[in-house]
Amino acid sequence: EDKVVQSPLSLVVHEGDTVTLNCSYEVTNFRSLLWYKQEKKAPTFLFMLTSSGIEKKSGRLSSILDKKELFSILNITATQTGDSAVYLCAAVINTNAGKSTFGDGTTLTVKP
Amino acid sequence: EADIYQTPRYLVIGTGKKITLECSQTMGHDKMYWYQQDPGMELHLIHYSYGVNSTEKGDLSSESTVSRIRTEHFPLTLESARPSHTSQYLCAIGDKFTDTQYFGPGTRLTVL
């Protein structure tokens, strides 16, 4: 059974802190890993990772994939209150439809 | 990015009613997905499609059905709603060239 595990489940930090969110996966026929940010409503796309060791970066957010150890991390530096959200990780399997298995998410709360 | 629409956004309905949740997109994407998400919980894939007349059940057993008669529409139907169907239903489309999924705003369903 395909499985994606995220840790920690929740995290409370203060503005300016740096956080690292973890995602490990066990899926058959892995193709890619995606990170999403979910605030009140629907998830919004952050990163797609397909190759090991290549960092993707967008502003204060960055992410990297390790296909040998089957995990990914999402880093957020200089956190702001607007970063408060649930961060979801999803592993995509190699099929026509690109089915995704999502983790439970990490709830990040950034306090002023 | 792609435009994806879900209606209704909120629905409160009595037990036993038949309901159809609409999902539509304007960009001609082949891949579409329905997820169910309870508050604070992970996304569960309930149905997906990778083109007209192709639909598959997802990982979470669901009493709902879907159809894909046209590329633009992927409606989800519950023949007889029950309180256990109370949840948020998210529709997503898959990018044509990557595994990125773009989510609609969701339908929050409450069955009394």
PDB file of C-alpha atoms in Angstrom:
ATOM      1  CA  GLU A   1       0.000   0.000   0.000  1.00  0.00           C
ATOM      2  CA  ASP A   2       1.335   3.409  -0.977  1.00  0.00           C
ATOM      3  CA  LYS A   3       2.138   5.611   1.989  1.00  0.00           C
ATOM      4  CA  VAL A   4       3.316   9.174   2.585  1.00  0.00           C
ATOM      5  CA  VAL A   5       4.267  10.297   6.092  1.00  0.00           C
ATOM      6  CA  GLN A   6       4.888  13.886   7.075  1.00  0.00           C
ATOM      7  CA  SER A   7       6.530  15.191  10.210  1.00  0.00           C
ATOM      8  CA  PRO A   8       6.055  16.986  12.412  1.00  0.00           C
ATOM      9  CA  LEU A   9       2.253  16.995  12.336  1.00  0.00           C
ATOM     10  CA  SER A  10       2.240  20.491  13.773  1.00  0.00           C
ATOM     11  CA  LEU A  11       4.778  23.177  14.483  1.00  0.00           C
ATOM     12  CA  VAL A  12       4.590  26.546  16.204  1.00  0.00           C
ATOM     13  CA  VAL A  13       7.374  29.065  15.612  1.00  0.00           C
ATOM     14  CA  HIS A  14       7.938  32.801  15.829  1.00  0.00           C
ATOM     15  CA  GLU A  15       8.418  35.177  12.939  1.00  0.00           C
ATOM     16  CA  GLY A  16      11.950  35.067  11.627  1.00  0.00           C
ATOM     17  CA  ASP A  17      12.544  31.418  12.546  1.00  0.00           C
ATOM     18  CA  THR A  18      13.602  28.848   9.970  1.00  0.00           C
ATOM     19  CA  VAL A  19      11.606  25.632   9.703  1.00  0.00           C
ATOM     20  CA  THR A  20      12.175  22.285   8.038  1.00  0.00           C
ATOM     21  CA  LEU A  21       9.248  20.066   7.148  1.00  0.00           C
ATOM     22  CA  ASN A  22       9.777  16.409   6.380  1.00  0.00           C
ATOM     23  CA  CYS A  23       8.094  14.022   4.001  1.00  0.00           C
ATOM     24  CA  SER A  24       8.911  10.343   3.566  1.00  0.00           C
ATOM     25  CA  TYR A  25       7.247   8.105   1.044  1.00  0.00           C
ATOM     26  CA  GLU A  26       6.817   4.467   0.116  1.00  0.00           C
ATOM     27  CA  VAL A  27       5.092   4.117  -3.225  1.00  0.00           C
ATOM     28  CA  THR A  28       5.381   1.609  -6.007  1.00  0.00           C
ATOM     29  CA  ASN A  29       6.598   3.061  -9.268  1.00  0.00           C
ATOM     30  CA  PHE A  30       7.397   6.526  -7.933  1.00  0.00           C
ATOM     31  CA  ARG A  31       7.509   9.350 -10.438  1.00  0.00           C
ATOM     32  CA  SER A  32       7.566  12.683  -8.608  1.00  0.00           C
ATOM     33  CA  LEU A  33       6.951  14.423  -5.326  1.00  0.00           C
ATOM     34  CA  LEU A  34       4.896  17.571  -4.911  1.00  0.00           C
ATOM     35  CA  TRP A  35       4.527  20.111  -2.129  1.00  0.00           C
ATOM     36  CA  TYR A  36       1.372  22.159  -1.629  1.00  0.00           C
ATOM     37  CA  LYS A  37       0.316  24.904   0.772  1.00  0.00           C
ATOM     38  CA  GLN A  38      -3.247  24.806   2.049  1.00  0.00           C
ATOM     39  CA  GLU A  39      -4.683  27.755   3.893  1.00  0.00           C
ATOM     40  CA  LYS A  40      -8.418  27.977   4.362  1.00  0.00           C
ATOM     41  CA  LYS A  41      -9.582  26.335   1.187  1.00  0.00           C
ATOM     42  CA  ALA A  42      -7.867  24.407  -1.593  1.00  0.00           C
ATOM     43  CA  PRO A  43      -4.181  23.459  -1.800  1.00  0.00           C
ATOM     44  CA  THR A  44      -1.946  25.620  -3.952  1.00  0.00           C
ATOM     45  CA  PHE A  45       1.088  24.235  -5.705  1.00  0.00           C
ATOM     46  CA  LEU A  46       4.583  24.987  -4.401  1.00  0.00           C
ATOM     47  CA  PHE A  47       7.116  22.594  -5.906  1.00  0.00           C
ATOM     48  CA  MET A  48       7.444  19.496  -8.044  1.00  0.00           C
ATOM     49  CA  LEU A  49      10.564  17.370  -7.562  1.00  0.00           C
ATOM     50  CA  THR A  50      11.656  14.546  -9.791  1.00  0.00           C
ATOM     51  CA  SER A  51      15.434  14.348  -9.446  1.00  0.00           C
ATOM     52  CA  SER A  52      17.519  13.709  -6.353  1.00  0.00           C
ATOM     53  CA  GLY A  53      19.739  16.410  -4.975  1.00  0.00           C
ATOM     54  CA  ILE A  54      18.482  19.304  -7.071  1.00  0.00           C
ATOM     55  CA  GLU A  55      17.127  22.090  -4.899  1.00  0.00           C
ATOM     56  CA  LYS A  56      14.051  23.949  -6.032  1.00  0.00           C
ATOM     57  CA  LYS A  57      13.769  27.468  -4.679  1.00  0.00           C
ATOM     58  CA  SER A  58      11.075  30.109  -4.619  1.00  0.00           C
ATOM     59  CA  GLY A  59      11.763  33.134  -2.457  1.00  0.00           C
ATOM     60  CA  ARG A  60      12.129  31.995   1.140  1.00  0.00           C
ATOM     61  CA  LEU A  61      10.955  28.462   0.338  1.00  0.00           C
ATOM     62  CA  SER A  62      13.135  25.670  -0.940  1.00  0.00           C
ATOM     63  CA  SER A  63      12.805  21.933  -1.302  1.00  0.00           C
ATOM     64  CA  ILE A  64      14.949  18.949  -2.153  1.00  0.00           C
ATOM     65  CA  LEU A  65      14.352  15.276  -2.872  1.00  0.00           C
ATOM     66  CA  ASP A  66      16.394  12.210  -1.912  1.00  0.00           C
ATOM     67  CA  LYS A  67      15.218   9.266  -4.017  1.00  0.00           C
ATOM     68  CA  LYS A  68      17.627   6.850  -2.397  1.00  0.00           C
ATOM     69  CA  GLU A  69      16.374   7.503   1.126  1.00  0.00           C
ATOM     70  CA  LEU A  70      12.812   8.188  -0.093  1.00  0.00           C
ATOM     71  CA  PHE A  71      12.238  11.543   1.489  1.00  0.00           C
ATOM     72  CA  SER A  72      11.943  15.228   0.798  1.00  0.00           C
ATOM     73  CA  ILE A  73      12.254  18.341   2.911  1.00  0.00           C
ATOM     74  CA  LEU A  74      10.662  21.751   2.606  1.00  0.00           C
ATOM     75  CA  ASN A  75      12.562  24.645   4.153  1.00  0.00           C
ATOM     76  CA  ILE A  76      11.116  28.024   4.977  1.00  0.00           C
ATOM     77  CA  THR A  77      13.520  30.726   6.094  1.00  0.00           C
ATOM     78  CA  ALA A  78      12.663  34.006   7.864  1.00  0.00           C
ATOM     79  CA  THR A  79       9.105  32.810   8.462  1.00  0.00           C
ATOM     80  CA  GLN A  80       6.237  35.273   8.412  1.00  0.00           C
ATOM     81  CA  THR A  81       2.713  35.024   9.821  1.00  0.00           C
ATOM     82  CA  GLY A  82       1.470  34.603   6.252  1.00  0.00           C
ATOM     83  CA  ASP A  83       3.339  31.294   6.090  1.00  0.00           C
ATOM     84  CA  SER A  84       0.867  29.821   8.594  1.00  0.00           C
ATOM     85  CA  ALA A  85      -0.886  26.997   6.762  1.00  0.00           C
ATOM     86  CA  VAL A  86      -1.002  23.256   6.312  1.00  0.00           C
ATOM     87  CA  TYR A  87       1.823  22.029   4.086  1.00  0.00           C
ATOM     88  CA  LEU A  88       0.995  18.901   2.125  1.00  0.00           C
ATOM     89  CA  CYS A  89       3.334  16.494   0.455  1.00  0.00           C
ATOM     90  CA  ALA A  90       2.171  14.119  -2.282  1.00  0.00           C
ATOM     91  CA  ALA A  91       3.910  11.270  -4.076  1.00  0.00           C
ATOM     92  CA  VAL A  92       2.886  10.661  -7.682  1.00  0.00           C
ATOM     93  CA  ILE A  93       3.011   7.201  -9.212  1.00  0.00           C
ATOM     94  CA  ASN A  94       3.986   6.536 -12.776  1.00  0.00           C
ATOM     95  CA  THR A  95       0.640   5.992 -14.501  1.00  0.00           C
ATOM     96  CA  ASN A  96      -1.286   7.755 -17.242  1.00  0.00           C
ATOM     97  CA  ALA A  97      -3.408   9.544 -14.688  1.00  0.00           C
ATOM     98  CA  GLY A  98      -0.527  10.420 -12.378  1.00  0.00           C
ATOM     99  CA  LYS A  99      -2.305   9.344  -9.204  1.00  0.00           C
ATOM    100  CA  SER A 100      -1.139  11.124  -6.060  1.00  0.00           C
ATOM    101  CA  THR A 101      -1.003   9.851  -2.502  1.00  0.00           C
ATOM    102  CA  PHE A 102      -1.055  12.666   0.023  1.00  0.00           C
ATOM    103  CA  GLY A 103       0.424  12.807   3.499  1.00  0.00           C
ATOM    104  CA  ASP A 104      -1.483  14.063   6.542  1.00  0.00           C
ATOM    105  CA  GLY A 105       0.144  17.454   6.283  1.00  0.00           C
ATOM    106  CA  THR A 106       2.157  19.603   8.674  1.00  0.00           C
ATOM    107  CA  THR A 107       0.258  22.450  10.309  1.00  0.00           C
ATOM    108  CA  LEU A 108       2.614  25.396  10.654  1.00  0.00           C
ATOM    109  CA  THR A 109       1.690  28.299  12.892  1.00  0.00           C
ATOM    110  CA  VAL A 110       3.923  31.362  12.811  1.00  0.00           C
ATOM    111  CA  LYS A 111       3.402  33.740  15.719  1.00  0.00           C
ATOM    112  CA  PRO A 112       4.272  37.444  15.528  1.00  0.00           C
TER     113      PRO A 112
ATOM    114  CA  GLU B   1      -2.238  27.729 -14.055  1.00  0.00           C
ATOM    115  CA  ALA B   2      -5.697  26.757 -15.173  1.00  0.00           C
ATOM    116  CA  ASP B   3      -9.222  27.828 -14.425  1.00  0.00           C
ATOM    117  CA  ILE B   4     -11.199  25.252 -12.532  1.00  0.00           C
ATOM    118  CA  TYR B   5     -14.670  25.773 -11.151  1.00  0.00           C
ATOM    119  CA  GLN B   6     -16.744  23.927  -8.609  1.00  0.00           C
ATOM    120  CA  THR B   7     -20.408  24.398  -7.828  1.00  0.00           C
ATOM    121  CA  PRO B   8     -22.027  24.681  -5.453  1.00  0.00           C
ATOM    122  CA  ARG B   9     -19.454  26.038  -3.021  1.00  0.00           C
ATOM    123  CA  TYR B  10     -21.612  25.127  -0.030  1.00  0.00           C
ATOM    124  CA  LEU B  11     -24.503  22.685   0.185  1.00  0.00           C
ATOM    125  CA  VAL B  12     -26.674  21.666   3.115  1.00  0.00           C
ATOM    126  CA  ILE B  13     -29.053  18.867   2.295  1.00  0.00           C
ATOM    127  CA  GLY B  14     -31.199  16.253   3.973  1.00  0.00           C
ATOM    128  CA  THR B  15     -30.526  12.536   4.186  1.00  0.00           C
ATOM    129  CA  GLY B  16     -31.626  10.487   1.197  1.00  0.00           C
ATOM    130  CA  LYS B  17     -31.401  13.260  -1.409  1.00  0.00           C
ATOM    131  CA  LYS B  18     -29.554  12.801  -4.678  1.00  0.00           C
ATOM    132  CA  ILE B  19     -26.872  15.402  -5.285  1.00  0.00           C
ATOM    133  CA  THR B  20     -24.420  16.219  -8.038  1.00  0.00           C
ATOM    134  CA  LEU B  21     -21.297  18.251  -7.423  1.00  0.00           C
ATOM    135  CA  GLU B  22     -20.058  20.002 -10.537  1.00  0.00           C
ATOM    136  CA  CYS B  23     -16.460  20.451 -11.603  1.00  0.00           C
ATOM    137  CA  SER B  24     -15.509  22.164 -14.823  1.00  0.00           C
ATOM    138  CA  GLN B  25     -12.368  23.459 -16.478  1.00  0.00           C
ATOM    139  CA  THR B  26     -11.707  25.559 -19.524  1.00  0.00           C
ATOM    140  CA  MET B  27      -8.234  24.493 -20.639  1.00  0.00           C
ATOM    141  CA  GLY B  28      -8.936  21.064 -22.087  1.00  0.00           C
ATOM    142  CA  HIS B  29      -6.907  19.131 -19.519  1.00  0.00           C
ATOM    143  CA  ASP B  30      -7.307  15.371 -19.773  1.00  0.00           C
ATOM    144  CA  LYS B  31      -6.511  14.474 -16.174  1.00  0.00           C
ATOM    145  CA  MET B  32      -9.083  15.283 -13.498  1.00  0.00           C
ATOM    146  CA  TYR B  33      -9.466  14.144  -9.899  1.00  0.00           C
ATOM    147  CA  TRP B  34     -11.936  14.194  -7.016  1.00  0.00           C
ATOM    148  CA  TYR B  35     -10.660  14.261  -3.441  1.00  0.00           C
ATOM    149  CA  GLN B  36     -12.498  14.104  -0.153  1.00  0.00           C
ATOM    150  CA  GLN B  37     -11.051  15.970   2.811  1.00  0.00           C
ATOM    151  CA  ASP B  38     -12.440  16.104   6.336  1.00  0.00           C
ATOM    152  CA  PRO B  39     -11.404  19.112   8.455  1.00  0.00           C
ATOM    153  CA  GLY B  40      -7.780  18.832   9.521  1.00  0.00           C
ATOM    154  CA  MET B  41      -7.356  15.545   7.741  1.00  0.00           C
ATOM    155  CA  GLU B  42      -5.517  14.369   4.663  1.00  0.00           C
ATOM    156  CA  LEU B  43      -6.841  14.397   1.112  1.00  0.00           C
ATOM    157  CA  HIS B  44      -8.223  11.082  -0.069  1.00  0.00           C
ATOM    158  CA  LEU B  45      -8.508  10.365  -3.789  1.00  0.00           C
ATOM    159  CA  ILE B  46     -11.989   9.024  -4.533  1.00  0.00           C
ATOM    160  CA  HIS B  47     -12.179   9.172  -8.343  1.00  0.00           C
ATOM    161  CA  TYR B  48     -10.007  10.155 -11.257  1.00  0.00           C
ATOM    162  CA  SER B  49     -10.111  10.346 -15.017  1.00  0.00           C
ATOM    163  CA  TYR B  50      -7.500  10.632 -17.706  1.00  0.00           C
ATOM    164  CA  GLY B  51      -9.802  11.481 -20.558  1.00  0.00           C
ATOM    165  CA  VAL B  52     -13.300  11.302 -21.950  1.00  0.00           C
ATOM    166  CA  ASN B  53     -15.095   8.073 -21.061  1.00  0.00           C
ATOM    167  CA  SER B  54     -12.298   6.985 -18.731  1.00  0.00           C
ATOM    168  CA  THR B  55     -12.964   6.978 -15.001  1.00  0.00           C
ATOM    169  CA  GLU B  56     -11.369   5.029 -12.182  1.00  0.00           C
ATOM    170  CA  LYS B  57     -12.016   4.626  -8.471  1.00  0.00           C
ATOM    171  CA  GLY B  58      -9.400   6.083  -6.171  1.00  0.00           C
ATOM    172  CA  ASP B  59      -7.872   4.794  -2.997  1.00  0.00           C
ATOM    173  CA  LEU B  60     -10.751   5.669  -0.696  1.00  0.00           C
ATOM    174  CA  SER B  61     -13.900   3.636  -1.087  1.00  0.00           C
ATOM    175  CA  SER B  62     -16.738   5.968  -1.923  1.00  0.00           C
ATOM    176  CA  GLU B  63     -20.432   5.575  -2.583  1.00  0.00           C
ATOM    177  CA  SER B  64     -20.258   8.337  -5.155  1.00  0.00           C
ATOM    178  CA  THR B  65     -20.051   7.930  -8.923  1.00  0.00           C
ATOM    179  CA  VAL B  66     -18.511  10.103 -11.610  1.00  0.00           C
ATOM    180  CA  SER B  67     -18.811  10.556 -15.345  1.00  0.00           C
ATOM    181  CA  ARG B  68     -16.603  12.095 -18.023  1.00  0.00           C
ATOM    182  CA  ILE B  69     -18.715  12.596 -21.111  1.00  0.00           C
ATOM    183  CA  ARG B  70     -16.964  15.812 -22.034  1.00  0.00           C
ATOM    184  CA  THR B  71     -13.418  16.928 -21.351  1.00  0.00           C
ATOM    185  CA  GLU B  72     -14.589  20.075 -19.585  1.00  0.00           C
ATOM    186  CA  HIS B  73     -16.854  18.437 -17.004  1.00  0.00           C
ATOM    187  CA  PHE B  74     -16.273  15.848 -14.302  1.00  0.00           C
ATOM    188  CA  PRO B  75     -19.399  15.725 -12.130  1.00  0.00           C
ATOM    189  CA  LEU B  76     -19.613  13.659  -8.951  1.00  0.00           C
ATOM    190  CA  THR B  77     -22.984  12.194  -7.910  1.00  0.00           C
ATOM    191  CA  LEU B  78     -24.272  10.818  -4.643  1.00  0.00           C
ATOM    192  CA  GLU B  79     -27.484   8.865  -5.236  1.00  0.00           C
ATOM    193  CA  SER B  80     -28.600   8.999  -1.623  1.00  0.00           C
ATOM    194  CA  ALA B  81     -26.782  11.386   0.672  1.00  0.00           C
ATOM    195  CA  ARG B  82     -26.041  10.380   4.260  1.00  0.00           C
ATOM    196  CA  PRO B  83     -24.541  12.279   7.209  1.00  0.00           C
ATOM    197  CA  SER B  84     -21.318  10.275   6.755  1.00  0.00           C
ATOM    198  CA  HIS B  85     -20.899  12.059   3.394  1.00  0.00           C
ATOM    199  CA  THR B  86     -20.452  15.376   5.170  1.00  0.00           C
ATOM    200  CA  SER B  87     -17.048  16.600   4.066  1.00  0.00           C
ATOM    201  CA  GLN B  88     -15.197  18.917   1.724  1.00  0.00           C
ATOM    202  CA  TYR B  89     -14.935  17.711  -1.863  1.00  0.00           C
ATOM    203  CA  LEU B  90     -12.055  19.058  -3.915  1.00  0.00           C
ATOM    204  CA  CYS B  91     -11.758  18.722  -7.672  1.00  0.00           C
ATOM    205  CA  ALA B  92      -8.362  19.025  -9.333  1.00  0.00           C
ATOM    206  CA  ILE B  93      -6.967  19.013 -12.838  1.00  0.00           C
ATOM    207  CA  GLY B  94      -3.615  17.596 -13.819  1.00  0.00           C
ATOM    208  CA  ASP B  95      -1.172  19.668 -15.777  1.00  0.00           C
ATOM    209  CA  LYS B  96      -0.657  18.388 -19.326  1.00  0.00           C
ATOM    210  CA  PHE B  97       3.122  18.143 -19.092  1.00  0.00           C
ATOM    211  CA  THR B  98       3.930  17.720 -15.395  1.00  0.00           C
ATOM    212  CA  ASP B  99       2.396  16.026 -12.351  1.00  0.00           C
ATOM    213  CA  THR B 100       1.215  19.307 -10.886  1.00  0.00           C
ATOM    214  CA  GLN B 101      -2.432  19.342  -9.896  1.00  0.00           C
ATOM    215  CA  TYR B 102      -4.444  22.531  -9.648  1.00  0.00           C
ATOM    216  CA  PHE B 103      -7.322  22.495  -7.243  1.00  0.00           C
ATOM    217  CA  GLY B 104     -10.723  24.054  -7.471  1.00  0.00           C
ATOM    218  CA  PRO B 105     -12.194  26.037  -4.565  1.00  0.00           C
ATOM    219  CA  GLY B 106     -13.992  22.986  -3.184  1.00  0.00           C
ATOM    220  CA  THR B 107     -17.557  22.155  -2.209  1.00  0.00           C
ATOM    221  CA  ARG B 108     -18.345  21.924   1.460  1.00  0.00           C
ATOM    222  CA  LEU B 109     -21.177  19.412   1.829  1.00  0.00           C
ATOM    223  CA  THR B 110     -23.249  18.979   4.968  1.00  0.00           C
ATOM    224  CA  VAL B 111     -25.837  16.209   5.104  1.00  0.00           C
ATOM    225  CA  LEU B 112     -28.311  16.506   7.945  1.00  0.00           C
TER     226      LEU B 112
END
